Coordinates of C-alpha atoms in Angstrom, one line a residue:
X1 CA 74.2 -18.7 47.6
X2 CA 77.4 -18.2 45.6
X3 CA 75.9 -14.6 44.3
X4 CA 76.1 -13.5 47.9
X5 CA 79.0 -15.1 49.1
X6 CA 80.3 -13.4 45.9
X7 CA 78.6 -9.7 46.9
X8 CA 79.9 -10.2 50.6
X9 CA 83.4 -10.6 49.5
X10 CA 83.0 -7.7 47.2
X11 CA 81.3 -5.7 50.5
X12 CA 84.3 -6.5 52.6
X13 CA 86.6 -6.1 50.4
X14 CA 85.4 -2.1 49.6
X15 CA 84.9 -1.9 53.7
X16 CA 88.2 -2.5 54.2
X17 CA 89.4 -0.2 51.4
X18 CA 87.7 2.6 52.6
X19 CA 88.7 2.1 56.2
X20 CA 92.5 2.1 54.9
X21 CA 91.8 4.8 53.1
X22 CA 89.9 6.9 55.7
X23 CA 92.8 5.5 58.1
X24 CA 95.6 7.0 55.9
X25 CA 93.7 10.1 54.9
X26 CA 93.5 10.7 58.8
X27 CA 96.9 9.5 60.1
X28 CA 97.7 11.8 57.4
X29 CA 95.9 15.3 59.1
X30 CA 97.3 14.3 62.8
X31 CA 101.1 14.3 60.8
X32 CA 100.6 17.4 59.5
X33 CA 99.3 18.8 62.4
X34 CA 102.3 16.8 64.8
X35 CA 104.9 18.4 62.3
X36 CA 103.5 21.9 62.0
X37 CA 103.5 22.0 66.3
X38 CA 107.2 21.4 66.4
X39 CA 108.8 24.2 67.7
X40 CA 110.8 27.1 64.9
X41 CA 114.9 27.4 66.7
X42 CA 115.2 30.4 68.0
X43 CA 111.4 31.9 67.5
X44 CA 112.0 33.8 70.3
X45 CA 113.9 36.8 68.4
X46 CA 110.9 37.1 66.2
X47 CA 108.2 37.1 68.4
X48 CA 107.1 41.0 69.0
X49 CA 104.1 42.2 70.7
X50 CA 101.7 43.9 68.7
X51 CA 103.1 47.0 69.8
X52 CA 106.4 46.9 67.7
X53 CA 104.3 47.2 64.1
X54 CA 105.9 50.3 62.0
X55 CA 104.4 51.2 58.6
X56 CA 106.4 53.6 56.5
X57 CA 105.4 57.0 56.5
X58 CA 104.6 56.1 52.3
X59 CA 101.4 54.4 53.5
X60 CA 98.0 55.4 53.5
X61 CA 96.0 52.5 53.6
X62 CA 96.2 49.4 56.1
X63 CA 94.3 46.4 56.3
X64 CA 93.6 44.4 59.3
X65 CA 92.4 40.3 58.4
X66 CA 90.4 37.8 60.2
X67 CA 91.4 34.3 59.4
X68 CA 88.0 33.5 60.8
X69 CA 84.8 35.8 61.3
X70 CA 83.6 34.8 64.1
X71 CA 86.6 34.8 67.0
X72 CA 87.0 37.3 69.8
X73 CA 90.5 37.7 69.6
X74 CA 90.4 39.0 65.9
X75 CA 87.6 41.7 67.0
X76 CA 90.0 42.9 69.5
X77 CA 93.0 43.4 67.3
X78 CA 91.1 45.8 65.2
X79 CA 90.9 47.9 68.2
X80 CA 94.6 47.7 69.0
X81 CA 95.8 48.4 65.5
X82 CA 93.4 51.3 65.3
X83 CA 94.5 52.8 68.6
X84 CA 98.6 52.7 67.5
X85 CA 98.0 54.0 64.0
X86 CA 95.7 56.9 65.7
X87 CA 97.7 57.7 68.1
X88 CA 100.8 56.9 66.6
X89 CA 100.5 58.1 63.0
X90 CA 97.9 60.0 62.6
X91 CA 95.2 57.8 60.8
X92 CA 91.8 59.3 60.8
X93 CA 89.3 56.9 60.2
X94 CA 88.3 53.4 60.0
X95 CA 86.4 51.3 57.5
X96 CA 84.7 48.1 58.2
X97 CA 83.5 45.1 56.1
X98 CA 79.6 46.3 56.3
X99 CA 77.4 48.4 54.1
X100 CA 78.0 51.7 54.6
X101 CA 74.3 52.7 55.4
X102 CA 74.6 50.4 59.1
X103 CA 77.8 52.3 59.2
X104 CA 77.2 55.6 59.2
X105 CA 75.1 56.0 61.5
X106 CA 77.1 54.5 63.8
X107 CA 79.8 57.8 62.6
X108 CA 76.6 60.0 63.8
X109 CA 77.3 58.6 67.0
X110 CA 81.2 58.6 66.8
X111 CA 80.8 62.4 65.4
X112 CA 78.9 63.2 68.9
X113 CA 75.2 62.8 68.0
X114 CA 72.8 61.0 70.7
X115 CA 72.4 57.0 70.5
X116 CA 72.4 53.9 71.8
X117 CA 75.3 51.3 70.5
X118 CA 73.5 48.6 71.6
X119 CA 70.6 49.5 69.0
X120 CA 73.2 50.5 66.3
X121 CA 75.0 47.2 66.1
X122 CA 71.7 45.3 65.8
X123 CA 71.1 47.2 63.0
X124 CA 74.1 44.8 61.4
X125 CA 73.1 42.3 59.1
X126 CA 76.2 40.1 60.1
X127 CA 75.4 39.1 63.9
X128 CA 79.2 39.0 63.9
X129 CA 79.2 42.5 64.8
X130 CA 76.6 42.3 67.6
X131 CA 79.8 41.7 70.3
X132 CA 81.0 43.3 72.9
X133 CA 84.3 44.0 70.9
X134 CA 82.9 46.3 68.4
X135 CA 80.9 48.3 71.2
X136 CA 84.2 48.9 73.0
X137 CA 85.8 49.8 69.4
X138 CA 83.4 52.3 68.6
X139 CA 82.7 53.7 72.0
X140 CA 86.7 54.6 71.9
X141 CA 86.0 56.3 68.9
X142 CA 83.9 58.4 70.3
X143 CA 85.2 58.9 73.2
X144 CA 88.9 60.0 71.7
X145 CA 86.5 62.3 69.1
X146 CA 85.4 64.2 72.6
X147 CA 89.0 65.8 73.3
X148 CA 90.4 65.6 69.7
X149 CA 90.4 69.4 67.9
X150 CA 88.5 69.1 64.6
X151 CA 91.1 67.9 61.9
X152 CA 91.9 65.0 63.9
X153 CA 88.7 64.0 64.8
X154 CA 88.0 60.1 63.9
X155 CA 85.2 58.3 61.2
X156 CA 83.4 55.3 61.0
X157 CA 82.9 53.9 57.2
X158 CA 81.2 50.7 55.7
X159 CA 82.4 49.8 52.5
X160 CA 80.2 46.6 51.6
X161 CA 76.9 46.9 50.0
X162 CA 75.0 43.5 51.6
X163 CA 72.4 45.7 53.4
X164 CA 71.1 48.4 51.4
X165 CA 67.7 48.6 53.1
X166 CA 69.4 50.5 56.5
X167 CA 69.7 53.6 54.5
X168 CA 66.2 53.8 52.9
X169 CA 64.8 55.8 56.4
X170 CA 68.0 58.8 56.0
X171 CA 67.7 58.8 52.0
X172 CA 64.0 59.3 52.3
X173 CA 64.7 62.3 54.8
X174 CA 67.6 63.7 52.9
X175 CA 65.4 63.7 49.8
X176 CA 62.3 65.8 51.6
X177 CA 65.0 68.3 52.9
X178 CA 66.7 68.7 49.8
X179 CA 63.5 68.9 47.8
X180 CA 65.5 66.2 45.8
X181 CA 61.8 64.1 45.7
X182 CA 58.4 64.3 47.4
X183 CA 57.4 62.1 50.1
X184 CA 54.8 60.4 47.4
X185 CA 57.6 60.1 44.9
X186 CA 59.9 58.5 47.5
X187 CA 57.3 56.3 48.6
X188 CA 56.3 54.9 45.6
X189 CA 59.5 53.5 44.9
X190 CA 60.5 52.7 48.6
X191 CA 57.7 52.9 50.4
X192 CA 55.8 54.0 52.9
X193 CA 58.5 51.8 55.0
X194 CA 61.7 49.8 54.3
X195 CA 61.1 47.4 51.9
X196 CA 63.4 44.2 50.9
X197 CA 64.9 45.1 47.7
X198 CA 64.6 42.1 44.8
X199 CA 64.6 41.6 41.6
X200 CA 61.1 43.3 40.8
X201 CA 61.8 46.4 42.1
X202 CA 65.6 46.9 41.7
X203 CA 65.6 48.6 38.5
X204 CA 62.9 50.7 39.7
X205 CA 64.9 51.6 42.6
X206 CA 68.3 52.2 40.7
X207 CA 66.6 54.7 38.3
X208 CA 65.2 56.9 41.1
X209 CA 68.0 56.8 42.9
X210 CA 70.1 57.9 40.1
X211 CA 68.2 60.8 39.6
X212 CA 68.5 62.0 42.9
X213 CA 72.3 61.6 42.6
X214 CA 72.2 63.4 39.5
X215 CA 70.3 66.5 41.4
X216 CA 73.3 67.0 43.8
X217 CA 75.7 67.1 41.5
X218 CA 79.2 67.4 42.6
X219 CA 79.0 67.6 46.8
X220 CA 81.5 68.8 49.2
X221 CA 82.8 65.8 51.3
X222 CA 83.4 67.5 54.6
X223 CA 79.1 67.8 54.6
X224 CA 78.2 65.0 56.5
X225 CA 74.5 64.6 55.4
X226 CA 75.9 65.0 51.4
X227 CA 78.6 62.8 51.6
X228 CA 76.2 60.0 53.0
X229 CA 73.9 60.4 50.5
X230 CA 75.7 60.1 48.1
X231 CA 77.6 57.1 49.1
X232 CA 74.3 55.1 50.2
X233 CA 72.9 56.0 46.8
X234 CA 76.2 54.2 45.6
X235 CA 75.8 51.3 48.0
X236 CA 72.1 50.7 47.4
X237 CA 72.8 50.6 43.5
X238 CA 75.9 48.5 43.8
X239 CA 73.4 45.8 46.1
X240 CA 71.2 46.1 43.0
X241 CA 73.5 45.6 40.1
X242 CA 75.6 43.1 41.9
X243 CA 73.0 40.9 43.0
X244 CA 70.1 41.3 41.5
X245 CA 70.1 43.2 38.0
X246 CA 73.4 40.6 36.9
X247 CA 71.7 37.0 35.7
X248 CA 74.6 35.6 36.6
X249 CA 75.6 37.0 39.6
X250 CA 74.1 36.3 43.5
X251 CA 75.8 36.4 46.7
X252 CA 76.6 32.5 46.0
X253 CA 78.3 32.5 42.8
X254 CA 81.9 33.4 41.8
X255 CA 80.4 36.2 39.3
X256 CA 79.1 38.0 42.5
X257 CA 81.7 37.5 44.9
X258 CA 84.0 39.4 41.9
X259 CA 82.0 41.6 41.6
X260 CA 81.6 42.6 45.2
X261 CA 85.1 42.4 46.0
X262 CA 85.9 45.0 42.8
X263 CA 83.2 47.0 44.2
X264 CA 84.7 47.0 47.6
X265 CA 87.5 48.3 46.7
X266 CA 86.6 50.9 44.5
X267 CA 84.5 52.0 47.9
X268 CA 87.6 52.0 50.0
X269 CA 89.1 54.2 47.5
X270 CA 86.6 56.6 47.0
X271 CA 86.7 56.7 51.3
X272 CA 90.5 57.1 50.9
X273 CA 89.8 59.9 48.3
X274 CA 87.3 61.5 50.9
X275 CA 89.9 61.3 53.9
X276 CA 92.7 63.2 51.7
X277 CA 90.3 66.3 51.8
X278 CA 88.8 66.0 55.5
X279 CA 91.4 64.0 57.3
X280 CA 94.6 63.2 57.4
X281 CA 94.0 60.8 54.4
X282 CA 95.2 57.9 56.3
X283 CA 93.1 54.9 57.1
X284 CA 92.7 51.5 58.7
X285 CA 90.2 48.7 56.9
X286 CA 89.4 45.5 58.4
X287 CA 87.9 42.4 56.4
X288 CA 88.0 38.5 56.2
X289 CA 91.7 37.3 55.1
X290 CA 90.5 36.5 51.8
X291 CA 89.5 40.6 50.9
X292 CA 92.7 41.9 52.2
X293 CA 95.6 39.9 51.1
X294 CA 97.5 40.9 47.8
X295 CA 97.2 37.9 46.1
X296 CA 94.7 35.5 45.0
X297 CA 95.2 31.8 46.9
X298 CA 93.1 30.4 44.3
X299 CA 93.1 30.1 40.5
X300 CA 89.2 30.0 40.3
X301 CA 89.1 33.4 42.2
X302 CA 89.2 36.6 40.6
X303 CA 90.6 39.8 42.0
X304 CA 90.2 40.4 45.5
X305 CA 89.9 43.7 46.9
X306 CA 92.9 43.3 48.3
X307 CA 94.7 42.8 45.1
X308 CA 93.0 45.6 43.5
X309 CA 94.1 47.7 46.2
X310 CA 97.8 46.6 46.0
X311 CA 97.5 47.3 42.3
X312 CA 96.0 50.4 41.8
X313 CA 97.9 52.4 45.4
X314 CA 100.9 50.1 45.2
X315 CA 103.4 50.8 48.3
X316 CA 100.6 53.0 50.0
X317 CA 98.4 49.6 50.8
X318 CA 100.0 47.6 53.5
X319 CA 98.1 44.5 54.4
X320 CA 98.7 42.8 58.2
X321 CA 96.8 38.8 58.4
X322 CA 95.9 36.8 61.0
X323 CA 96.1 33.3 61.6
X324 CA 95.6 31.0 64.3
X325 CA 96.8 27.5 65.7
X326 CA 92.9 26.7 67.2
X327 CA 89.8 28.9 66.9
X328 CA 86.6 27.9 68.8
X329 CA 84.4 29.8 66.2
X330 CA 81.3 30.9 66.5
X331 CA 80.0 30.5 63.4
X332 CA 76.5 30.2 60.9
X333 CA 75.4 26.8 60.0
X334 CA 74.9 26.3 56.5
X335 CA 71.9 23.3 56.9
X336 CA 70.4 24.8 60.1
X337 CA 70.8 28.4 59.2
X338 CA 71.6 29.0 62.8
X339 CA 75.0 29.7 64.7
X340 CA 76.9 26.6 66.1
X341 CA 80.0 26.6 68.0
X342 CA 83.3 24.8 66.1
X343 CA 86.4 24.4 66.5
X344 CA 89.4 24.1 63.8
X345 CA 93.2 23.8 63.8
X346 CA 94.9 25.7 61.2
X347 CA 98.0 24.0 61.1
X348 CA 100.0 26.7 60.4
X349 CA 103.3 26.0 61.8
X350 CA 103.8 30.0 62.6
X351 CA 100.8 30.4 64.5
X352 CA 101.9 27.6 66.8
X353 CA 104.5 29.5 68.0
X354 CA 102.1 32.0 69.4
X355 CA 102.2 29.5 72.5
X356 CA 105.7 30.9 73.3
X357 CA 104.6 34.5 73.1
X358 CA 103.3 36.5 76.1
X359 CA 99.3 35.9 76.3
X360 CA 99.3 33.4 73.5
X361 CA 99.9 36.2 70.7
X362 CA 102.8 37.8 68.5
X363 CA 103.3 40.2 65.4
X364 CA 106.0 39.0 62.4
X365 CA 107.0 41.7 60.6
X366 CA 107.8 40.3 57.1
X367 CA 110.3 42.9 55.9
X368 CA 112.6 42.3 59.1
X369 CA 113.0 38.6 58.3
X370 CA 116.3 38.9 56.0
X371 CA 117.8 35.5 56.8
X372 CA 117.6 33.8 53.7
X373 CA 118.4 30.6 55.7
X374 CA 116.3 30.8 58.4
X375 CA 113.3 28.3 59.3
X376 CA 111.3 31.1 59.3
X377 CA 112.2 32.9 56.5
X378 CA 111.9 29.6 54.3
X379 CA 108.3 29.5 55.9
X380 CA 107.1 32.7 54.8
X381 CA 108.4 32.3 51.4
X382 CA 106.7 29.3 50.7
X383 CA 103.3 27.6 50.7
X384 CA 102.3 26.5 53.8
X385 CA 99.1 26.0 55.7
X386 CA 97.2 29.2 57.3
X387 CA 93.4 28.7 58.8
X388 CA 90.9 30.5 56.6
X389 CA 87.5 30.3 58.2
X390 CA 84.5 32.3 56.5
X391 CA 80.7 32.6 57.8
X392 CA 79.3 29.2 57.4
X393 CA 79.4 25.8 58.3
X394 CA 78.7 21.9 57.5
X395 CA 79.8 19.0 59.0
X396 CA 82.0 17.9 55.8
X397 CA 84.3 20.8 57.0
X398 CA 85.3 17.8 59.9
X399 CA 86.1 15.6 57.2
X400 CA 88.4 17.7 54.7
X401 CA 89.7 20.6 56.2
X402 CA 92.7 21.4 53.9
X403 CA 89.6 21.8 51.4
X404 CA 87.3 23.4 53.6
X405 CA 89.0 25.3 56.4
X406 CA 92.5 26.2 55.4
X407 CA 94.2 27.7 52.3
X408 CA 97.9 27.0 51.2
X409 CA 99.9 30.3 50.2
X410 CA 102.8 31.9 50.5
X411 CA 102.5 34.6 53.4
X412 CA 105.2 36.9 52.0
X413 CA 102.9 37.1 48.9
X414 CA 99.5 37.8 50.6
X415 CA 100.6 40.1 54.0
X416 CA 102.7 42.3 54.8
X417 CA 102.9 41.1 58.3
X418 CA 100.8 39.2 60.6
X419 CA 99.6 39.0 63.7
X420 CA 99.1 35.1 64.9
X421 CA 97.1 33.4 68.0
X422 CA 97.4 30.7 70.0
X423 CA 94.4 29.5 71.0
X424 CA 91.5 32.3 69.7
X425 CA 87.7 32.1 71.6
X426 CA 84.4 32.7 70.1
X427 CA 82.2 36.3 70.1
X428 CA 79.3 36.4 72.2
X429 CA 76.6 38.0 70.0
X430 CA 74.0 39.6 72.1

């Protein structure tokens, strides 16, 4: 009897440690979130519409973030970026975070070939892109490309490499026409129809693709037909080295993430490359916040693309974040492996003030803030909480979210500028 007096002692005794603890840990969260609400003096001479952003003439490459994947209100700001930068400085073509197989031919459409949108975006691997948002980008893209003379005449890129199997069907055809392969030869590495590529076949595949790439020799960029081939060549062997031909690398580790992110931006640059020739050699990019910022926000990470991109074009890269207060996300569920609806606070103390702006949304140029004792310039130039929300959750997000769900950095280090929300609402994927 004493042994279990003894054990229910010990039982209430850790009960009530972890309820003070659990208590704490919580009062903790709702402070942090209380303080990062108050209201900045004087917030109102910051706040801009998205209108006022102004990029020096210098730069050639702009990034647009998502501080989470799967929100409305960040699909719609690639839209109105891409529409000033257009129509305002000349910017010929955008670049998305998707291979660039599903992406082109998408740019068929965009360049005034027949399709249906609706079919195109379900060719997406990432649902995220099966919204309503994305159909009105792209359909403005091809709409502007009906009126607009030739050398300003808009493209649509991919520079991931999650997806390679979208470009077997046009490789297949380019080979035939190009008497790069016969259709047996093709087939017996691809098949008669897409296959998945794994680890059996990858090398296999690699090899014959390389040889294909080594029959076209150098290609002129302003071909449509060569300049996709060659660059799904690239993105079907980058899926192949990256994940599958590296022991240690897979789309889960922190090999493979480097690795993509390195070659994601050696993709964008190569695009960049492409535009100087065909275009105006201006272009807008849109990613998670985590590919685009200049700077790493953790020590475990390696290069982003972001960083390689600040490093290798220097003042031509400008890089404009997002944040928000609240998202309703729509987002993949890592034990279900289905999509759920969630909701997180980011408590970033500059996207609260989003309430204060005109439909729950402003712009903060970084470079105008001068006042080295302002609230706000103090903010920017220190850690502070931002919302950082990728494509999957599990319910320990609830429990830790400065681990899970939000990143501490210094804005001024990662962004250019951002672009903050209120309250942001979920995608409808259809």
């Amino acid at each position: 009897m004493k042994i279990l007096k003894v054990v229910k002692r010990i039982f209430i005794v850790l009960f009530c440690l972890i309820f003070v603890l659990v208590l704490g840990y919580s009062i903790t969260l709702l402070f942090e979130n209380i303080q990062a609400h108050q209201k900045i003096a004087n917030i109102e001479k910051f706040i801009q519409p998205i209108d006022a952003l102004k990029i020096s003439p210098k730069v050639q490459l702009v990034s647009i973030g998502e501080a989470a994947h799967g929100s409305s209100d960040f699909q719609e700001l690639k839209l109105d970026v891409l529409k000033k930068l257009v129509q305002e400085d000349g910017f010929t073509a955008f670049a998305l975070e998707a291979d660039y197989g599903e992406c082109a031919t998408i740019n068929r459409y965009i360049q005034g070939k027949e399709g249906s949108i609706d079919k195109m975006l379900q060719n997406f691997s990432f649902p995220i892109y099966h919204t309503e948002q994305m159909k009105n980008l792209i359909q403005w893209m091809h709409d502007y490309n009906q009126s607009a003379p030739q050398d300003k005449k808009l493209r649509f890129y991919g520079f991931d490499m999650q997806n390679p199997e979208t470009s077997y069907d046009f490789l297949k055809h380019y080979c035939l026409s190009h008497s790069y392969a016969t259709e047996e030869e093709f087939d017996s590495v691809l098949g008669n129809e897409s296959i998945t590529l794994d680890a059996q076949n990858a090398q296999k595949v690699v090899d014959f693709l390389r040889g294909v790439r080594n029959k076209m020799g150098n290609y002129n960029p302003s071909i449509d037909d060569d300049r996709d081939a060659a660059l799904e060549i690239n993105s079907v062997t980058q899926a192949a080295n990256t994940w599958l031909l590296t022991p240690s690398q897979n789309a889960n580790t922190a090999d493979g993430s480097n690795s993509r992110d390195a070659d994601m931006a050696k993709n964008v640059e190569t695009l960049l490359k492409i535009e100087e020739k065909i275009g105006s050699g201006k272009m807008l990019i849109a990613a998670h916040n985590g590919h685009i910022g200049k700077s790493i926000y953790s020590k475990i990470m390696g290069d982003t693309m972001g960083v390689i991109l600040s490093r290798d074009l220097g003042e031509k890269y400008y890089a404009i974040g997002t944040d928000f207060w609240e998202v309703t996300d729509n987002i993949k569920t890592f034990e279900a492996r289905e999509r759920s609806i969630q909701k997180f606070i980011s408590a970033d103390p500059l996207a609260a003030q989003a309430r204060f702006a005109k439909d729950g949304k402003y712009f903060l140029d970084f470079s105008a803030i001068t006042d080295q004792n302002s609230k706000i310039y103090q903010l920017i130039h220190s850690p502070m909480r931002m919302g950082d929300v990728g494509e999957g959750y599990m319910w320990m997000m609830r429990l830790f979210p400065n681990q899970s769900s939000r990143i501490k950095v210094k804005p001024s280090q990662m962004f250019d500028s951002m672009i903050f929300v209120y309250k942001a609402k979920p995608i409808q994927i259809f």
